[in-house]
mmCIF file of C-alpha atoms and ligand atoms in Angstrom:
data_model
loop_
_atom_site.group_PDB
_atom_site.id
_atom_site.type_symbol
_atom_site.label_atom_id
_atom_site.label_comp_id
_atom_site.label_asym_id
_atom_site.label_seq_id
_atom_site.Cartn_x
_atom_site.Cartn_y
_atom_site.Cartn_z
ATOM 1 C CA ASP X 21 -21.112 -4.890 29.422
ATOM 2 C CA LEU X 22 -18.579 -2.215 30.199
ATOM 3 C CA SER X 23 -20.882 0.713 29.495
ATOM 4 C CA ARG X 24 -22.453 0.629 33.017
ATOM 5 C CA ARG X 25 -21.820 3.672 35.126
ATOM 6 C CA VAL X 26 -22.409 4.155 38.735
ATOM 7 C CA GLN X 27 -24.828 7.103 39.574
ATOM 8 C CA ALA X 28 -24.180 8.953 42.700
ATOM 9 C CA THR X 29 -24.406 12.792 43.214
ATOM 10 C CA GLY X 30 -23.102 15.064 45.944
ATOM 11 C CA ARG X 31 -19.824 15.389 47.567
ATOM 12 C CA ASP X 32 -19.850 12.537 49.961
ATOM 13 C CA GLU X 33 -17.517 9.522 49.998
ATOM 14 C CA LEU X 34 -19.944 7.370 47.895
ATOM 15 C CA ALA X 35 -19.918 9.957 45.214
ATOM 16 C CA MET X 36 -16.232 10.140 45.182
ATOM 17 C CA LEU X 37 -16.098 6.418 45.033
ATOM 18 C CA ALA X 38 -18.526 6.329 42.131
ATOM 19 C CA SER X 39 -16.598 8.872 40.220
ATOM 20 C CA THR X 40 -13.290 6.927 40.701
ATOM 21 C CA PHE X 41 -15.013 3.805 39.625
ATOM 22 C CA ASN X 42 -16.330 5.466 36.497
ATOM 23 C CA GLN X 43 -12.941 6.788 35.618
ATOM 24 C CA MET X 44 -11.506 3.211 35.948
ATOM 25 C CA LEU X 45 -14.257 1.892 33.698
ATOM 26 C CA ASP X 46 -13.344 4.514 31.129
ATOM 27 C CA SER X 47 -9.726 3.527 31.022
ATOM 28 C CA ILE X 48 -10.558 -0.166 30.844
ATOM 29 C CA GLU X 49 -12.946 0.540 28.006
ATOM 30 C CA THR X 50 -10.222 2.601 26.146
ATOM 31 C CA ALA X 51 -7.688 -0.208 26.645
ATOM 32 C CA TYR X 52 -10.190 -2.722 25.478
ATOM 33 C CA ARG X 53 -10.966 -0.764 22.352
ATOM 34 C CA LEU X 54 -7.291 -0.370 21.568
ATOM 35 C CA GLN X 55 -6.728 -4.100 21.926
ATOM 36 C CA GLN X 56 -9.685 -4.834 19.820
ATOM 37 C CA ARG X 57 -8.365 -2.632 17.048
ATOM 38 C CA PHE X 58 -4.966 -4.134 17.414
ATOM 39 C CA VAL X 59 -6.337 -7.647 16.939
ATOM 40 C CA ALA X 60 -8.384 -6.553 13.961
ATOM 41 C CA ASP X 61 -5.461 -4.875 12.386
ATOM 42 C CA ALA X 62 -3.141 -7.842 13.080
ATOM 43 C CA SER X 63 -5.605 -10.179 11.527
ATOM 44 C CA HIS X 64 -5.884 -8.047 8.514
ATOM 45 C CA GLU X 65 -2.093 -7.879 8.069
ATOM 46 C CA LEU X 66 -1.726 -11.719 8.566
ATOM 47 C CA ARG X 67 -4.289 -12.444 6.034
ATOM 48 C CA ALA X 68 -2.670 -10.613 3.008
ATOM 49 C CA PRO X 69 0.529 -12.872 2.917
ATOM 50 C CA LEU X 70 -1.520 -15.942 3.674
ATOM 51 C CA THR X 71 -3.735 -15.192 0.764
ATOM 52 C CA ALA X 72 -0.745 -14.744 -1.448
ATOM 53 C CA ILE X 73 0.830 -18.001 -0.277
ATOM 54 C CA LEU X 74 -2.391 -20.021 -0.750
ATOM 55 C CA GLY X 75 -3.103 -18.470 -4.102
ATOM 56 C CA ASN X 76 0.364 -19.303 -5.433
ATOM 57 C CA LEU X 77 0.203 -22.953 -4.057
ATOM 58 C CA ASP X 78 -3.188 -23.462 -5.600
ATOM 59 C CA LEU X 79 -1.952 -22.219 -8.929
ATOM 60 C CA LEU X 80 1.017 -24.699 -8.786
ATOM 61 C CA ARG X 81 -1.397 -27.530 -7.923
ATOM 62 C CA ARG X 82 -3.953 -26.741 -10.503
ATOM 63 C CA ARG X 83 -1.676 -26.126 -13.401
ATOM 64 C CA PRO X 84 1.081 -28.752 -13.444
ATOM 65 C CA GLY X 85 2.015 -27.726 -16.978
ATOM 66 C CA LEU X 86 2.905 -24.174 -16.048
ATOM 67 C CA PRO X 87 6.122 -22.865 -17.661
ATOM 68 C CA PRO X 88 9.092 -23.286 -15.511
ATOM 69 C CA GLU X 89 9.620 -19.620 -15.158
ATOM 70 C CA GLU X 90 6.039 -19.136 -14.009
ATOM 71 C CA GLN X 91 6.457 -21.935 -11.537
ATOM 72 C CA ALA X 92 9.635 -20.380 -10.237
ATOM 73 C CA ARG X 93 7.863 -17.041 -9.910
ATOM 74 C CA ALA X 94 4.902 -18.562 -8.012
ATOM 75 C CA LEU X 95 7.241 -20.322 -5.622
ATOM 76 C CA GLU X 96 9.382 -17.304 -5.052
ATOM 77 C CA GLU X 97 6.378 -15.168 -4.193
ATOM 78 C CA ALA X 98 5.107 -17.772 -1.908
ATOM 79 C CA ARG X 99 8.409 -17.965 -0.109
ATOM 80 C CA SER X 100 8.757 -14.138 0.248
ATOM 81 C CA GLU X 101 5.270 -13.983 1.557
ATOM 82 C CA ALA X 102 5.986 -16.627 4.058
ATOM 83 C CA GLU X 103 9.081 -14.638 5.104
ATOM 84 C CA ARG X 104 6.823 -11.634 5.674
ATOM 85 C CA LEU X 105 4.391 -13.611 7.682
ATOM 86 C CA SER X 106 7.304 -14.837 9.884
ATOM 87 C CA ARG X 107 8.551 -11.210 10.373
ATOM 88 C CA LEU X 108 4.981 -10.121 11.226
ATOM 89 C CA VAL X 109 4.605 -12.955 13.846
ATOM 90 C CA ALA X 110 7.941 -11.996 15.324
ATOM 91 C CA ASP X 111 6.909 -8.414 15.686
ATOM 92 C CA LEU X 112 3.438 -9.256 17.092
ATOM 93 C CA LEU X 113 5.104 -11.458 19.649
ATOM 94 C CA SER X 114 7.459 -8.602 20.605
ATOM 95 C CA LEU X 115 4.411 -6.248 21.159
ATOM 96 C CA ALA X 116 2.448 -8.957 22.925
ATOM 97 C CA ARG X 117 5.271 -9.227 25.365
ATOM 98 C CA ALA X 118 5.362 -5.471 25.690
ATOM 99 C CA ASP X 119 1.588 -5.382 26.366
ATOM 100 C CA ALA X 120 1.876 -8.131 28.896
ATOM 101 C CA GLY X 121 4.500 -6.119 30.767
ATOM 102 C CA VAL X 122 7.294 -8.781 30.649
ATOM 103 C CA PRO X 123 10.155 -6.962 32.287
ATOM 104 C CA LEU X 124 13.386 -6.311 30.589
ATOM 105 C CA VAL X 125 16.759 -7.457 31.955
ATOM 106 C CA ILE X 126 18.494 -4.142 32.996
ATOM 107 C CA LYS X 127 22.150 -4.267 33.762
ATOM 108 C CA PRO X 128 25.188 -2.238 32.642
ATOM 109 C CA PHE X 129 26.461 -3.302 29.262
ATOM 110 C CA ASP X 130 28.899 -1.952 26.665
ATOM 111 C CA VAL X 131 26.869 -0.037 24.284
ATOM 112 C CA ASP X 132 29.819 0.355 21.794
ATOM 113 C CA ALA X 133 30.020 -3.276 21.402
ATOM 114 C CA VAL X 134 26.390 -3.723 20.594
ATOM 115 C CA VAL X 135 26.550 -0.824 18.140
ATOM 116 C CA LEU X 136 29.475 -2.595 16.317
ATOM 117 C CA GLU X 137 27.457 -5.861 16.199
ATOM 118 C CA ALA X 138 24.414 -4.182 14.780
ATOM 119 C CA PHE X 139 26.499 -2.309 12.227
ATOM 120 C CA GLN X 140 28.130 -5.542 10.970
ATOM 121 C CA GLU X 141 24.700 -7.243 10.712
ATOM 122 C CA ALA X 142 23.180 -4.236 8.880
ATOM 123 C CA ARG X 143 26.014 -4.212 6.422
ATOM 124 C CA ARG X 144 25.001 -7.561 5.198
ATOM 125 C CA LEU X 145 21.448 -6.286 4.634
ATOM 126 C CA ALA X 146 22.493 -3.132 2.744
ATOM 127 C CA ARG X 147 21.369 -3.054 -0.928
ATOM 128 C CA GLY X 148 23.882 -0.577 -2.434
ATOM 129 C CA GLN X 149 23.863 1.991 0.241
ATOM 130 C CA GLU X 150 27.027 3.039 1.909
ATOM 131 C CA LEU X 151 27.033 2.228 5.691
ATOM 132 C CA VAL X 152 29.336 4.458 7.799
ATOM 133 C CA LEU X 153 30.124 3.809 11.460
ATOM 134 C CA ASP X 154 31.173 6.947 13.318
ATOM 135 C CA PRO X 155 34.247 6.529 15.483
ATOM 136 C CA LEU X 156 33.106 4.676 18.580
ATOM 137 C CA GLU X 157 33.984 5.544 22.198
ATOM 138 C CA PRO X 158 33.356 3.140 25.056
ATOM 139 C CA VAL X 159 29.991 3.898 26.648
ATOM 140 C CA HIS X 160 28.391 1.844 29.511
ATOM 141 C CA VAL X 161 24.777 2.384 30.491
ATOM 142 C CA PRO X 162 22.248 0.154 32.320
ATOM 143 C CA GLY X 163 20.020 -1.643 29.869
ATOM 144 C CA ASP X 164 18.854 -4.759 28.138
ATOM 145 C CA ARG X 165 21.577 -5.514 25.692
ATOM 146 C CA ASP X 166 19.418 -7.754 23.357
ATOM 147 C CA ARG X 167 16.707 -5.208 23.276
ATOM 148 C CA ILE X 168 18.979 -2.300 22.459
ATOM 149 C CA LYS X 169 20.493 -4.508 19.596
ATOM 150 C CA GLN X 170 16.904 -5.100 18.388
ATOM 151 C CA LEU X 171 16.219 -1.420 18.491
ATOM 152 C CA LEU X 172 19.335 -0.666 16.459
ATOM 153 C CA LEU X 173 18.490 -3.271 13.922
ATOM 154 C CA ILE X 174 14.963 -1.844 13.470
ATOM 155 C CA LEU X 175 16.337 1.654 12.873
ATOM 156 C CA LEU X 176 19.057 0.430 10.560
ATOM 157 C CA ASP X 177 16.625 -1.779 8.757
ATOM 158 C CA ASN X 178 14.346 1.234 8.241
ATOM 159 C CA ALA X 179 17.203 3.324 6.907
ATOM 160 C CA ILE X 180 18.003 0.606 4.513
ATOM 161 C CA LYS X 181 14.437 0.188 3.320
ATOM 162 C CA TYR X 182 13.861 3.859 2.795
ATOM 163 C CA THR X 183 17.218 4.843 1.320
ATOM 164 C CA PRO X 184 17.798 4.185 -2.427
ATOM 165 C CA ALA X 185 21.088 2.570 -3.584
ATOM 166 C CA GLY X 186 23.920 5.136 -3.562
ATOM 167 C CA GLY X 187 22.624 6.867 -0.376
ATOM 168 C CA ARG X 188 24.545 6.872 2.881
ATOM 169 C CA ILE X 189 23.601 5.573 6.331
ATOM 170 C CA THR X 190 25.481 6.651 9.277
ATOM 171 C CA LEU X 191 25.474 5.038 12.694
ATOM 172 C CA GLY X 192 26.810 6.927 15.706
ATOM 173 C CA LEU X 193 27.200 6.593 19.399
ATOM 174 C CA ARG X 194 28.506 9.116 21.923
ATOM 175 C CA GLY X 195 28.442 9.552 25.704
ATOM 176 C CA ALA X 196 26.038 12.128 26.986
ATOM 177 C CA GLY X 197 27.122 14.605 29.764
ATOM 178 C CA ASP X 198 24.991 12.796 32.384
ATOM 179 C CA GLY X 199 26.671 9.503 31.816
ATOM 180 C CA GLY X 200 24.029 8.358 29.316
ATOM 181 C CA ALA X 201 24.282 7.333 25.651
ATOM 182 C CA ILE X 202 23.296 9.093 22.555
ATOM 183 C CA LEU X 203 22.708 6.812 19.537
ATOM 184 C CA THR X 204 22.028 8.221 16.070
ATOM 185 C CA VAL X 205 20.914 6.420 12.840
ATOM 186 C CA ALA X 206 21.064 8.967 9.961
ATOM 187 C CA ASP X 207 20.169 8.326 6.407
ATOM 188 C CA THR X 208 19.938 10.244 3.072
ATOM 189 C CA GLY X 209 16.847 8.512 1.954
ATOM 190 C CA VAL X 210 13.231 9.467 1.028
ATOM 191 C CA GLY X 211 12.397 11.002 4.287
ATOM 192 C CA ILE X 212 8.982 11.322 6.034
ATOM 193 C CA PRO X 213 6.339 13.932 5.033
ATOM 194 C CA PRO X 214 5.646 16.246 7.871
ATOM 195 C CA ALA X 215 2.005 15.178 7.962
ATOM 196 C CA ASP X 216 3.009 11.578 8.704
ATOM 197 C CA LEU X 217 5.741 12.177 11.256
ATOM 198 C CA PRO X 218 3.457 12.474 14.190
ATOM 199 C CA HIS X 219 2.089 9.045 13.404
ATOM 200 C CA VAL X 220 5.016 6.890 12.671
ATOM 201 C CA PHE X 221 5.049 5.410 16.188
ATOM 202 C CA GLU X 222 1.481 4.196 15.756
ATOM 203 C CA ARG X 223 1.034 0.416 15.247
ATOM 204 C CA PHE X 224 0.701 -0.593 11.595
ATOM 205 C CA TYR X 225 1.124 3.106 10.486
ATOM 206 C CA ARG X 226 3.033 3.436 7.216
ATOM 207 C CA ALA X 227 3.846 6.853 5.670
ATOM 208 C CA ASP X 228 3.323 6.255 1.891
ATOM 209 C CA PRO X 229 0.648 4.013 0.703
ATOM 210 C CA ALA X 230 2.689 3.154 -2.298
ATOM 211 C CA ARG X 231 5.486 2.023 -0.030
ATOM 212 C CA SER X 232 3.092 -0.191 2.124
ATOM 213 C CA ARG X 233 3.156 -2.544 -0.769
ATOM 214 C CA ASP X 234 6.957 -3.191 -0.336
ATOM 215 C CA PRO X 235 7.035 -6.563 1.233
ATOM 216 C CA GLY X 236 9.607 -5.555 3.739
ATOM 217 C CA GLY X 237 7.665 -3.445 6.232
ATOM 218 C CA THR X 238 5.157 -4.388 8.879
ATOM 219 C CA GLY X 239 4.377 -0.908 10.382
ATOM 220 C CA LEU X 240 5.491 -2.486 13.837
ATOM 221 C CA GLY X 241 9.145 -1.467 13.781
ATOM 222 C CA LEU X 242 8.974 1.960 15.242
ATOM 223 C CA PRO X 243 6.220 0.998 17.835
ATOM 224 C CA ILE X 244 8.604 -1.659 19.159
ATOM 225 C CA ALA X 245 11.495 0.710 19.012
ATOM 226 C CA ARG X 246 9.640 3.258 21.165
ATOM 227 C CA TRP X 247 8.513 0.534 23.660
ATOM 228 C CA ILE X 248 12.201 -0.530 24.085
ATOM 229 C CA VAL X 249 13.407 3.122 24.663
ATOM 230 C CA GLU X 250 10.530 3.738 27.112
ATOM 231 C CA GLN X 251 11.501 0.765 29.119
ATOM 232 C CA HIS X 252 14.879 2.279 29.458
ATOM 233 C CA GLN X 253 13.438 5.684 30.586
ATOM 234 C CA GLY X 254 15.002 7.002 27.474
ATOM 235 C CA HIS X 255 13.835 9.239 24.577
ATOM 236 C CA ILE X 256 13.437 8.694 20.853
ATOM 237 C CA THR X 257 13.102 11.517 18.381
ATOM 238 C CA ILE X 258 12.893 11.561 14.518
ATOM 239 C CA ASP X 259 14.032 14.411 12.341
ATOM 240 C CA SER X 260 13.092 14.028 8.762
ATOM 241 C CA ALA X 261 12.844 16.073 5.511
ATOM 242 C CA PRO X 262 11.135 14.479 2.433
ATOM 243 C CA GLY X 263 13.863 13.905 -0.246
ATOM 244 C CA ARG X 264 16.744 14.711 2.113
ATOM 245 C CA GLY X 265 16.714 12.020 4.694
ATOM 246 C CA THR X 266 15.956 10.965 8.208
ATOM 247 C CA THR X 267 17.803 11.097 11.507
ATOM 248 C CA VAL X 268 16.613 9.054 14.579
ATOM 249 C CA THR X 269 18.112 9.965 17.822
ATOM 250 C CA VAL X 270 17.921 7.726 20.991
ATOM 251 C CA ARG X 271 18.969 8.946 24.431
ATOM 252 C CA LEU X 272 19.490 6.324 27.092
ATOM 253 C CA PRO X 273 20.098 7.565 30.667
ATOM 254 C CA GLY X 274 23.240 6.644 32.449
HETATM 255 P P1 ADP B 311 7.761 -0.255 8.601
HETATM 256 O O1 ADP B 311 7.816 -1.795 8.787
HETATM 257 O O2 ADP B 311 6.711 0.115 7.572
HETATM 258 O O3 ADP B 311 9.154 0.300 8.258
HETATM 259 P P2 ADP B 311 7.958 1.183 11.067
HETATM 260 O O4 ADP B 311 7.074 1.279 12.259
HETATM 261 O O5 ADP B 311 9.413 0.861 11.215
HETATM 262 O O6 ADP B 311 7.215 0.246 9.931
HETATM 263 O O7 ADP B 311 7.947 2.662 10.305
HETATM 264 C C1 ADP B 311 6.675 3.226 10.131
HETATM 265 C C2 ADP B 311 6.743 4.163 8.869
HETATM 266 O O8 ADP B 311 7.709 5.240 9.038
HETATM 267 C C3 ADP B 311 7.347 3.425 7.618
HETATM 268 O O9 ADP B 311 6.379 2.721 6.868
HETATM 269 C C4 ADP B 311 7.894 4.640 6.822
HETATM 270 O O10 ADP B 311 6.857 5.212 6.109
HETATM 271 C C5 ADP B 311 8.428 5.565 7.851
HETATM 272 N N1 ADP B 311 9.835 5.487 8.092
HETATM 273 C C6 ADP B 311 10.355 4.855 9.174
HETATM 274 N N2 ADP B 311 11.745 5.005 9.159
HETATM 275 C C7 ADP B 311 12.035 5.702 7.983
HETATM 276 C C8 ADP B 311 13.138 6.179 7.408
HETATM 277 N N3 ADP B 311 14.427 5.924 7.907
HETATM 278 N N4 ADP B 311 13.030 6.916 6.326
HETATM 279 C C9 ADP B 311 11.915 7.168 5.735
HETATM 280 N N5 ADP B 311 10.700 6.714 6.254
HETATM 281 C C10 ADP B 311 10.816 5.928 7.491
#
């Protein structure tokens, strides 16, 4: 029972101790409630693809005489839901590691090389969008190379998901005055409504309910991105205008 509080009044040491103790209980309770909600949300998110996979497999088993195109559709749906499940599990593992405080491997690395790698991978994921890489300059900062690449892929993946074919996605890197790095991922996509913008870093938050049905997203990309940036003592900001596009800027200290 976490709701117990120590009663002590006055200004003596015991009262101070009681108040400190009660504050500690409050923060444990808050963390506990957040964790409970996270587990509930995660279970809910895991259940949807599982239900779809089981439903389609049952259909295939019960109706052996299904027309081939129906069979193919059921199989494809099961496969794509299994893929979603695997993305969800990977994202949940990233956040579990974040919550457990697993430290990053921070050492100087060549940001421009990582930017180029991420760009090349993203180009393979693009679906009719034009991907542009701004001219790169050599930039070195201390950081976890793999995590920074994960961060860039999250941002590029979002830009691709939320930019219709024919749009443009621009990836940029420049050195900051203080020896740090400034990374930008800009798209000409659907944008984020102002009312949603303050929430996009919350776990499982997705701006448009209609879009939440798109099988691509988990609502965990930006929370992971923010955690990576925070671990680098950096900053991440999002500028967005519905119908015009979104620009994400990441500053990493030198
Ligand atoms: P998701 O897996 O849904 O993309 P994220 O945590 O990465 O989850 O993003 C949260 C929400 O923020 C998305 O569902 C989307 O509504 C919005 N969003 C993120 N990036 C963009 C972008 N580049 N353009 C428009 N909306 C975006």
